Coordinates of C-alpha atoms and ligand atoms in Angstrom, one line a residue:
M14 CA 109.8 15.6 -5.0
R15 CA 111.5 17.3 -2.1
Y16 CA 110.7 15.5 1.2
S17 CA 110.4 18.9 2.9
D18 CA 107.4 19.5 0.6
L19 CA 105.8 16.1 1.1
F20 CA 102.6 15.9 3.1
P21 CA 102.7 14.5 5.8
K22 CA 106.0 13.5 7.4
T23 CA 106.8 10.2 9.1
R24 CA 105.7 9.6 12.7
R25 CA 107.8 8.1 15.4
N26 CA 105.1 6.1 17.0
A27 CA 102.3 3.9 15.7
P28 CA 98.8 4.6 17.0
K29 CA 98.1 2.5 20.1
E30 CA 95.1 0.7 18.5
A31 CA 97.2 -0.5 15.5
E32 CA 97.1 -4.3 15.8
S33 CA 98.6 -5.2 12.5
L34 CA 101.9 -4.5 10.9
N35 CA 100.5 -2.8 7.8
H36 CA 98.5 -0.4 10.0
R37 CA 101.7 0.5 12.0
I38 CA 104.0 0.9 9.1
L39 CA 101.7 2.6 6.7
V40 CA 100.6 5.2 9.3
R41 CA 104.1 5.8 10.6
G42 CA 105.5 6.2 7.1
G43 CA 102.8 8.7 6.1
F44 CA 101.1 6.4 3.5
I45 CA 97.6 6.4 5.0
D46 CA 95.5 8.0 7.7
Q47 CA 92.6 6.6 9.6
L48 CA 89.3 8.6 9.8
M49 CA 87.4 6.0 11.8
S50 CA 87.5 2.2 12.0
G51 CA 87.7 0.7 8.5
S52 CA 88.0 4.1 6.8
W53 CA 91.2 5.5 5.4
T54 CA 92.7 8.4 3.5
L55 CA 95.3 7.4 0.9
L56 CA 98.0 10.1 1.5
P57 CA 100.3 11.1 -1.4
L58 CA 102.8 8.2 -0.8
G59 CA 100.0 5.6 -0.4
F60 CA 98.1 6.9 -3.3
K61 CA 101.2 6.6 -5.5
V62 CA 101.6 2.9 -4.6
V63 CA 97.9 2.2 -5.2
Q64 CA 98.0 4.0 -8.5
K65 CA 100.9 1.8 -9.7
V66 CA 99.0 -1.3 -8.6
V67 CA 96.0 0.1 -10.5
D68 CA 98.0 0.8 -13.6
I69 CA 99.3 -2.8 -13.7
I70 CA 95.8 -4.3 -13.2
R71 CA 94.3 -2.0 -15.8
E72 CA 96.9 -3.1 -18.4
E73 CA 96.2 -6.7 -17.7
M74 CA 92.4 -6.2 -17.8
N75 CA 92.7 -4.3 -21.1
A76 CA 94.8 -7.1 -22.5
T77 CA 91.9 -9.6 -22.1
G78 CA 89.7 -7.3 -24.2
A79 CA 87.8 -5.8 -21.3
Q80 CA 86.7 -2.2 -21.4
E81 CA 86.9 0.3 -18.6
V82 CA 83.7 2.2 -17.4
L83 CA 82.7 3.9 -14.2
M84 CA 79.4 3.0 -12.5
P85 CA 77.4 4.8 -9.8
L86 CA 77.9 4.0 -6.1
L87 CA 74.4 5.2 -5.0
H88 CA 71.9 2.5 -6.0
P89 CA 68.1 2.5 -5.8
K90 CA 66.5 -0.2 -3.7
E91 CA 64.4 -1.4 -6.7
I92 CA 67.5 -2.8 -8.4
W93 CA 68.5 -4.8 -5.4
N94 CA 64.9 -6.1 -5.0
Q95 CA 65.1 -7.7 -8.4
T96 CA 67.5 -10.3 -7.2
G97 CA 66.3 -10.3 -3.6
R98 CA 69.6 -9.1 -2.3
W99 CA 68.1 -6.0 -0.7
E100 CA 67.0 -8.5 2.0
T101 CA 69.6 -11.3 1.7
A102 CA 72.6 -9.0 1.7
R103 CA 71.3 -6.6 4.3
D104 CA 74.0 -7.3 6.8
V105 CA 76.8 -6.1 4.5
M106 CA 75.0 -3.3 2.7
Y107 CA 74.7 0.3 3.9
Q108 CA 71.0 1.0 3.3
F109 CA 69.3 4.3 4.1
K110 CA 66.5 6.7 3.3
D111 CA 66.8 10.2 1.8
S112 CA 64.9 13.2 3.0
R113 CA 61.9 12.2 0.8
D114 CA 61.9 8.7 2.2
R115 CA 63.2 7.0 -0.9
E116 CA 65.5 4.1 -0.1
Y117 CA 69.0 3.6 -1.4
A118 CA 72.1 1.5 -0.8
L119 CA 75.8 2.3 -1.2
S120 CA 77.4 -0.2 -3.6
F121 CA 79.0 -3.2 -2.0
T122 CA 79.3 -4.9 -5.5
H123 CA 77.8 -4.2 -8.9
E124 CA 76.2 -7.4 -10.4
E125 CA 72.7 -5.9 -10.4
V126 CA 73.8 -2.6 -11.9
V127 CA 75.8 -4.4 -14.7
M128 CA 72.8 -6.7 -15.4
D129 CA 70.5 -3.7 -15.7
L130 CA 73.0 -2.1 -18.2
V131 CA 73.2 -5.3 -20.2
R132 CA 69.4 -5.7 -20.2
K133 CA 69.1 -2.3 -21.8
H134 CA 71.7 -2.8 -24.5
L135 CA 72.0 -6.6 -25.3
R136 CA 69.9 -7.8 -28.3
S137 CA 71.6 -10.6 -30.1
Y138 CA 74.4 -13.1 -29.7
K139 CA 76.4 -10.8 -31.9
D140 CA 76.6 -8.3 -29.0
L141 CA 78.4 -11.0 -26.9
P142 CA 80.7 -11.4 -25.1
I143 CA 80.6 -8.2 -23.0
K144 CA 83.5 -7.5 -20.7
I145 CA 83.4 -4.3 -18.6
Y146 CA 85.2 -3.3 -15.5
H147 CA 85.8 -0.3 -13.2
F148 CA 87.9 0.8 -10.3
S149 CA 85.7 2.3 -7.7
T150 CA 84.8 2.5 -4.0
K151 CA 82.9 -0.3 -2.3
F152 CA 81.1 0.1 1.0
R153 CA 80.7 -2.9 3.3
N154 CA 79.4 -3.0 6.8
E155 CA 82.3 -5.2 8.0
P156 CA 81.8 -6.4 11.5
R157 CA 85.5 -6.7 12.2
A158 CA 87.7 -3.9 10.7
R159 CA 90.9 -4.5 12.7
S160 CA 93.4 -5.5 10.1
G161 CA 94.5 -2.1 9.1
I162 CA 93.9 -1.3 5.4
L163 CA 93.3 -5.0 4.7
R164 CA 89.7 -4.6 5.7
G165 CA 88.0 -1.3 5.1
R166 CA 84.3 -0.4 5.4
E167 CA 85.0 1.7 2.4
F168 CA 87.7 0.5 0.0
L169 CA 88.9 0.4 -3.6
M170 CA 88.0 -2.5 -5.8
K171 CA 88.6 -3.4 -9.4
D172 CA 85.5 -5.3 -10.5
L173 CA 85.1 -6.9 -13.9
Y174 CA 81.9 -8.4 -15.2
S175 CA 81.6 -10.6 -18.3
V176 CA 78.5 -11.8 -20.2
H177 CA 78.5 -14.7 -22.6
S178 CA 76.2 -16.6 -24.9
N179 CA 77.0 -20.0 -23.3
E180 CA 78.8 -21.8 -20.5
E181 CA 81.8 -22.8 -22.5
D182 CA 82.5 -19.2 -23.6
M183 CA 82.1 -18.0 -20.0
Y184 CA 84.6 -20.5 -18.7
K185 CA 87.1 -19.9 -21.5
Y186 CA 87.2 -16.2 -20.5
Y187 CA 87.1 -17.1 -16.8
W188 CA 90.4 -19.0 -17.1
E189 CA 91.9 -16.2 -19.2
V190 CA 91.1 -13.8 -16.4
K191 CA 92.6 -16.2 -13.9
D192 CA 95.9 -16.0 -15.9
A193 CA 95.6 -12.2 -16.1
Y194 CA 95.2 -12.1 -12.3
L195 CA 98.3 -14.2 -11.8
R196 CA 100.3 -12.0 -14.2
S197 CA 99.0 -8.9 -12.3
F198 CA 100.0 -10.2 -8.9
G199 CA 103.3 -11.3 -10.2
R200 CA 104.1 -7.9 -11.7
I201 CA 102.9 -6.2 -8.4
G202 CA 105.6 -8.2 -6.7
F203 CA 103.9 -11.2 -5.0
K204 CA 106.0 -14.3 -5.6
D205 CA 103.7 -17.1 -4.6
V206 CA 100.0 -16.6 -5.1
K207 CA 97.7 -19.6 -4.5
V208 CA 94.7 -20.0 -6.6
V209 CA 92.3 -21.5 -4.0
E210 CA 89.0 -23.2 -4.6
A211 CA 86.2 -21.8 -2.5
A212 CA 82.5 -22.3 -2.1
G213 CA 80.3 -21.1 -4.8
G214 CA 77.9 -19.2 -2.6
V215 CA 74.2 -19.4 -3.1
F216 CA 74.3 -18.6 -6.8
T217 CA 76.3 -21.6 -8.2
D218 CA 77.3 -25.1 -7.1
K219 CA 80.6 -24.7 -8.9
H220 CA 83.7 -23.5 -7.2
T221 CA 84.8 -19.9 -7.1
H222 CA 88.5 -19.1 -7.0
E223 CA 90.3 -16.9 -4.5
F224 CA 93.8 -15.5 -5.0
Q225 CA 95.6 -15.9 -1.7
V226 CA 98.9 -14.4 -0.7
L227 CA 100.5 -16.5 2.1
S228 CA 101.1 -14.3 5.2
E229 CA 101.1 -14.7 8.9
G230 CA 99.2 -11.4 9.1
G231 CA 96.3 -12.8 7.1
E232 CA 92.8 -13.5 8.4
D233 CA 92.2 -16.5 6.1
V234 CA 93.4 -20.1 6.4
V235 CA 94.1 -22.1 3.3
Y236 CA 95.3 -25.6 2.5
Y237 CA 97.6 -26.1 -0.5
C238 CA 99.6 -29.0 -1.9
D239 CA 103.4 -28.9 -1.5
R240 CA 103.8 -30.6 -4.9
C241 CA 101.1 -29.4 -7.3
D242 CA 98.7 -26.4 -7.8
W243 CA 95.8 -27.7 -5.8
A244 CA 94.5 -25.5 -3.0
Q245 CA 91.3 -25.1 -1.0
N246 CA 90.1 -22.6 1.6
K247 CA 89.1 -23.6 5.1
E248 CA 85.4 -23.5 4.4
I249 CA 85.4 -26.3 1.9
F250 CA 88.5 -28.4 2.9
Q251 CA 87.4 -31.8 4.1
D252 CA 90.6 -33.4 5.3
K253 CA 93.3 -32.2 7.7
A254 CA 96.8 -30.7 7.4
G255 CA 99.4 -33.4 6.5
D256 CA 96.9 -35.6 4.6
S257 CA 97.9 -36.5 1.1
C258 CA 96.8 -34.1 -1.7
P259 CA 93.4 -35.1 -3.0
S260 CA 94.5 -34.0 -6.5
C261 CA 98.0 -35.4 -7.3
K262 CA 98.0 -37.9 -4.4
K263 CA 101.8 -37.4 -4.1
G264 CA 102.1 -34.2 -2.2
K265 CA 100.8 -33.2 1.3
A266 CA 98.2 -30.6 2.3
V267 CA 99.9 -27.7 4.0
E268 CA 98.0 -25.3 6.2
A269 CA 98.8 -21.6 6.1
R270 CA 97.4 -18.2 7.0
S271 CA 96.8 -16.0 4.0
I272 CA 95.3 -12.8 2.6
E273 CA 92.7 -12.8 -0.1
V274 CA 93.7 -10.3 -2.8
G275 CA 91.3 -11.4 -5.5
N276 CA 88.3 -13.6 -6.2
I277 CA 86.6 -14.8 -9.4
F278 CA 83.0 -16.1 -9.6
P279 CA 81.4 -18.1 -12.3
L280 CA 77.8 -16.9 -11.7
G281 CA 75.9 -18.8 -14.5
V282 CA 72.4 -17.6 -15.5
W283 CA 71.1 -16.9 -12.0
Y284 CA 71.3 -13.1 -12.3
A285 CA 69.9 -13.1 -15.9
E286 CA 67.0 -15.2 -14.8
K287 CA 66.2 -13.0 -11.8
M288 CA 66.5 -9.8 -13.7
G289 CA 64.9 -10.9 -17.0
V290 CA 68.0 -10.5 -19.2
Y291 CA 67.8 -12.3 -22.6
F292 CA 69.4 -12.3 -26.0
I293 CA 68.4 -13.8 -29.4
D294 CA 70.9 -16.6 -30.1
E295 CA 72.2 -17.8 -33.5
D296 CA 69.3 -20.3 -33.8
G297 CA 66.8 -17.5 -33.4
R298 CA 65.7 -18.6 -29.9
Q299 CA 65.6 -16.3 -26.8
K300 CA 68.1 -17.3 -24.2
L301 CA 69.6 -16.3 -20.8
P302 CA 73.2 -15.1 -21.0
W303 CA 76.0 -16.5 -18.8
F304 CA 77.5 -14.2 -16.3
A305 CA 80.8 -14.1 -14.3
S306 CA 82.4 -11.5 -12.0
Y307 CA 86.0 -10.9 -10.9
G308 CA 87.3 -8.7 -8.1
I309 CA 90.7 -7.4 -6.9
G310 CA 91.2 -5.0 -4.0
P311 CA 94.0 -2.5 -4.8
S312 CA 93.8 -0.9 -1.3
R313 CA 94.0 -4.3 0.4
I314 CA 97.1 -5.0 -1.8
L315 CA 98.8 -1.9 -0.4
G316 CA 98.5 -3.5 3.1
T317 CA 99.3 -7.0 1.9
L318 CA 102.6 -5.8 0.4
V319 CA 103.5 -4.5 3.8
E320 CA 102.5 -7.7 5.6
V321 CA 104.8 -9.6 3.1
Y322 CA 107.7 -7.2 2.7
G323 CA 107.6 -5.1 5.8
T324 CA 109.2 -5.4 9.3
E325 CA 108.7 -3.3 12.4
K326 CA 111.6 -1.1 11.1
G327 CA 109.9 -0.3 7.9
M328 CA 109.0 -1.3 4.4
L329 CA 110.8 -2.5 1.3
W330 CA 108.7 -2.0 -1.8
P331 CA 109.0 -4.1 -4.9
D332 CA 110.5 -1.9 -7.7
S333 CA 107.3 -2.1 -9.8
V334 CA 105.1 -0.4 -7.1
S335 CA 107.6 1.7 -5.1
P336 CA 106.2 5.2 -4.5
F337 CA 109.5 6.6 -5.9
T338 CA 112.3 5.0 -7.9
V339 CA 115.1 6.4 -5.6
H340 CA 115.5 8.0 -2.3
L341 CA 118.2 10.6 -2.3
I342 CA 119.8 11.8 0.9
N343 CA 122.3 14.6 1.5
I344 CA 124.5 14.6 4.6
N345 CA 126.2 17.9 5.6
T346 CA 126.4 18.9 2.0
D347 CA 124.2 19.7 -1.0
A348 CA 122.8 17.0 -3.3
L349 CA 121.0 19.5 -5.6
F350 CA 123.2 18.6 -8.6
V351 CA 122.0 15.0 -8.4
Y352 CA 118.4 15.9 -7.7
E353 CA 118.2 18.2 -10.6
Q354 CA 119.9 15.9 -13.1
L355 CA 117.7 13.0 -12.1
Q356 CA 114.6 15.1 -12.5
K357 CA 115.7 16.4 -15.8
V358 CA 115.8 12.9 -17.3
G359 CA 112.4 12.0 -15.7
I360 CA 113.5 9.8 -12.8
D361 CA 111.0 9.9 -10.0
V362 CA 113.2 10.8 -7.0
L363 CA 112.4 11.6 -3.4
Y364 CA 115.0 14.0 -2.2
D365 CA 115.3 14.3 1.6
D366 CA 116.6 17.8 1.7
R367 CA 115.7 18.5 5.4
D368 CA 118.1 19.9 7.9
V369 CA 118.0 16.9 10.2
S370 CA 120.5 14.3 11.3
A371 CA 121.8 11.6 9.1
G372 CA 120.4 9.0 11.5
E373 CA 117.0 10.5 11.2
K374 CA 117.2 10.5 7.4
F375 CA 118.3 6.9 7.3
A376 CA 115.6 5.7 9.7
D377 CA 113.0 7.5 7.6
S378 CA 114.3 6.0 4.4
D379 CA 114.2 2.5 6.0
L380 CA 110.6 3.2 7.1
I381 CA 109.4 4.6 3.7
G382 CA 111.0 1.6 1.9
I383 CA 112.1 2.9 -1.5
P384 CA 114.4 0.1 -2.8
I385 CA 117.3 2.2 -4.0
R386 CA 119.0 4.8 -1.7
L387 CA 121.5 7.4 -2.9
V388 CA 123.7 9.3 -0.4
V389 CA 125.7 12.4 -1.1
S390 CA 128.1 13.4 1.6
K391 CA 131.5 15.1 2.3
E392 CA 133.0 11.6 1.9
T393 CA 131.4 10.9 -1.5
G394 CA 132.3 14.3 -2.9
E395 CA 131.4 14.4 -6.6
K396 CA 130.4 10.8 -6.4
I397 CA 127.2 9.1 -5.1
E398 CA 126.7 6.2 -2.8
W399 CA 124.3 3.7 -4.3
K400 CA 122.6 1.1 -2.1
R401 CA 120.1 -1.5 -3.1
R402 CA 118.1 -2.1 0.1
D403 CA 117.3 -5.7 -0.7
T404 CA 120.9 -6.9 -1.1
E405 CA 122.4 -4.2 1.2
E406 CA 125.1 -3.9 -1.5
I407 CA 126.8 -0.5 -1.6
E408 CA 128.7 1.0 -4.6
I409 CA 130.2 4.4 -5.3
L410 CA 129.2 5.7 -8.7
G411 CA 129.4 8.8 -10.8
I412 CA 126.2 10.7 -11.8
E413 CA 126.3 9.3 -15.4
D414 CA 126.3 5.7 -14.1
V415 CA 123.5 6.5 -11.7
I416 CA 121.4 7.9 -14.5
E417 CA 122.2 5.1 -16.8
R418 CA 121.1 2.5 -14.3
L419 CA 117.9 4.3 -13.3
K420 CA 116.9 5.0 -16.9
N421 CA 116.6 1.3 -17.5
K422 CA 114.2 0.8 -14.6
Ligands
ATP21 P1 86.7 -11.2 2.5 O1 86.4 -12.7 2.5 O2 88.2 -10.9 2.8 O3 85.8 -10.5 3.4 P2 85.3 -11.1 0.2 O4 85.4 -12.5 -0.3 O5 84.0 -10.6 0.8 O6 86.5 -10.7 1.1 P3 85.1 -10.2 -2.6 O7 83.6 -9.8 -2.6 O8 85.5 -11.4 -3.2 O9 85.6 -10.1 -1.0 O10 85.8 -8.9 -3.1 C1 86.9 -8.9 -4.1 C2 88.2 -8.4 -3.5 O11 88.0 -7.1 -2.9 C3 88.8 -9.2 -2.5 O12 89.5 -10.3 -3.0 C4 89.7 -8.2 -1.7 O13 90.9 -8.1 -2.5 C5 88.9 -7.0 -1.8 N1 88.1 -6.7 -0.6 C6 87.0 -7.4 -0.2 N2 86.6 -6.9 1.0 C7 87.4 -5.9 1.3 C8 87.5 -5.0 2.4 N3 86.6 -5.0 3.4 N4 88.6 -4.1 2.5 C9 89.5 -4.1 1.5 N5 89.4 -4.9 0.4 C10 88.4 -5.8 0.3
MG22 MG1 86.2 -13.1 -1.8

């Protein structure tokens, strides 16, 4: 891709109302655009990053045996009445009437819709387990949408739902999904994700689990052990920072700010009971299936990556989710020979071919954050300057070496 063709270009200044780093950097870099509070367009650069995040999550979900679907976002009131959530979730749900006075909501989650699906198609224990997921928009009337793309009123979620014949089978899969989540977050580039116990909500007395990325820019507060895997969120933590770990007793509870990137919920039979979902078990008896749900926010992950890896100067993407593999810059000469050869072998390259100063090109490449920068100038001649932005190491290479290295990425 030629940078001269890319829509839109970088901006020198962040919008005045941008309170968070991800908002400033993603808007300046041309990754996202704000329509109104909590409502964002993913521009080509931002969309590429989110697609890479989505591809990683999809692979890991499929590896657990889950199947991808796409469910509607416009829901009739009746379905929400079956669990009582039309009333109890009123604050978060966008509810409205159409021109014929029928009532609807925009989806803020899909438990009711999945249960309705399962009710129509589930007959016997032989149909279980069921594991389905989708990537789609969620709408939530968030009272506070000030953290850039971390908190949208309309945002992308991957939500997975699983249905089982008993509690044991539900928990077996629940822990498999926990591992798949940790693998996903690791591949996306987060080095230290805490699996944090949280309150079960009104539907279960068991814990749910949040996946929290430690970051000063986060809205959440978590406590974790400096020795073992134990962690709890602020809502359920009973002690205070510095106290000894309630699990291993050896470590200390550390307090930290964090961003929730995922959450998994063992929901039990509550939904099946409310919605009249049954199956015939092996013993011939009619039973309620066990239900769990699992969410990840790919658009929040876009912002979280910036909170973790960005500075006021710009971004530095992990290789796995960088919008392009390399950023090629020409200075007072042509780099077309490099651009064309890289393209020919299928390397995703952003070529800043504009007629602007070297300083401007470097500043923009620091802002956009592609981890490898190639420079072709009068000084490099037939050769190419290769710089890894994380180590700042610079090497001078021939085109064959550049291709060889990038092909292995
Ligand atoms: P929070 O506590 O941050 O409001 P939540 O617990 O209500 O989030 P869940 O219902 O657990 O969110 O949603 C699953 C995932 O969807 C979250 O872990 C997060 O990654 C993402 N998510 C939730 N709310 C938003 C939002 N308003 N904007 C962007 N992503 C969100
Ligand atoms: Mg949550």
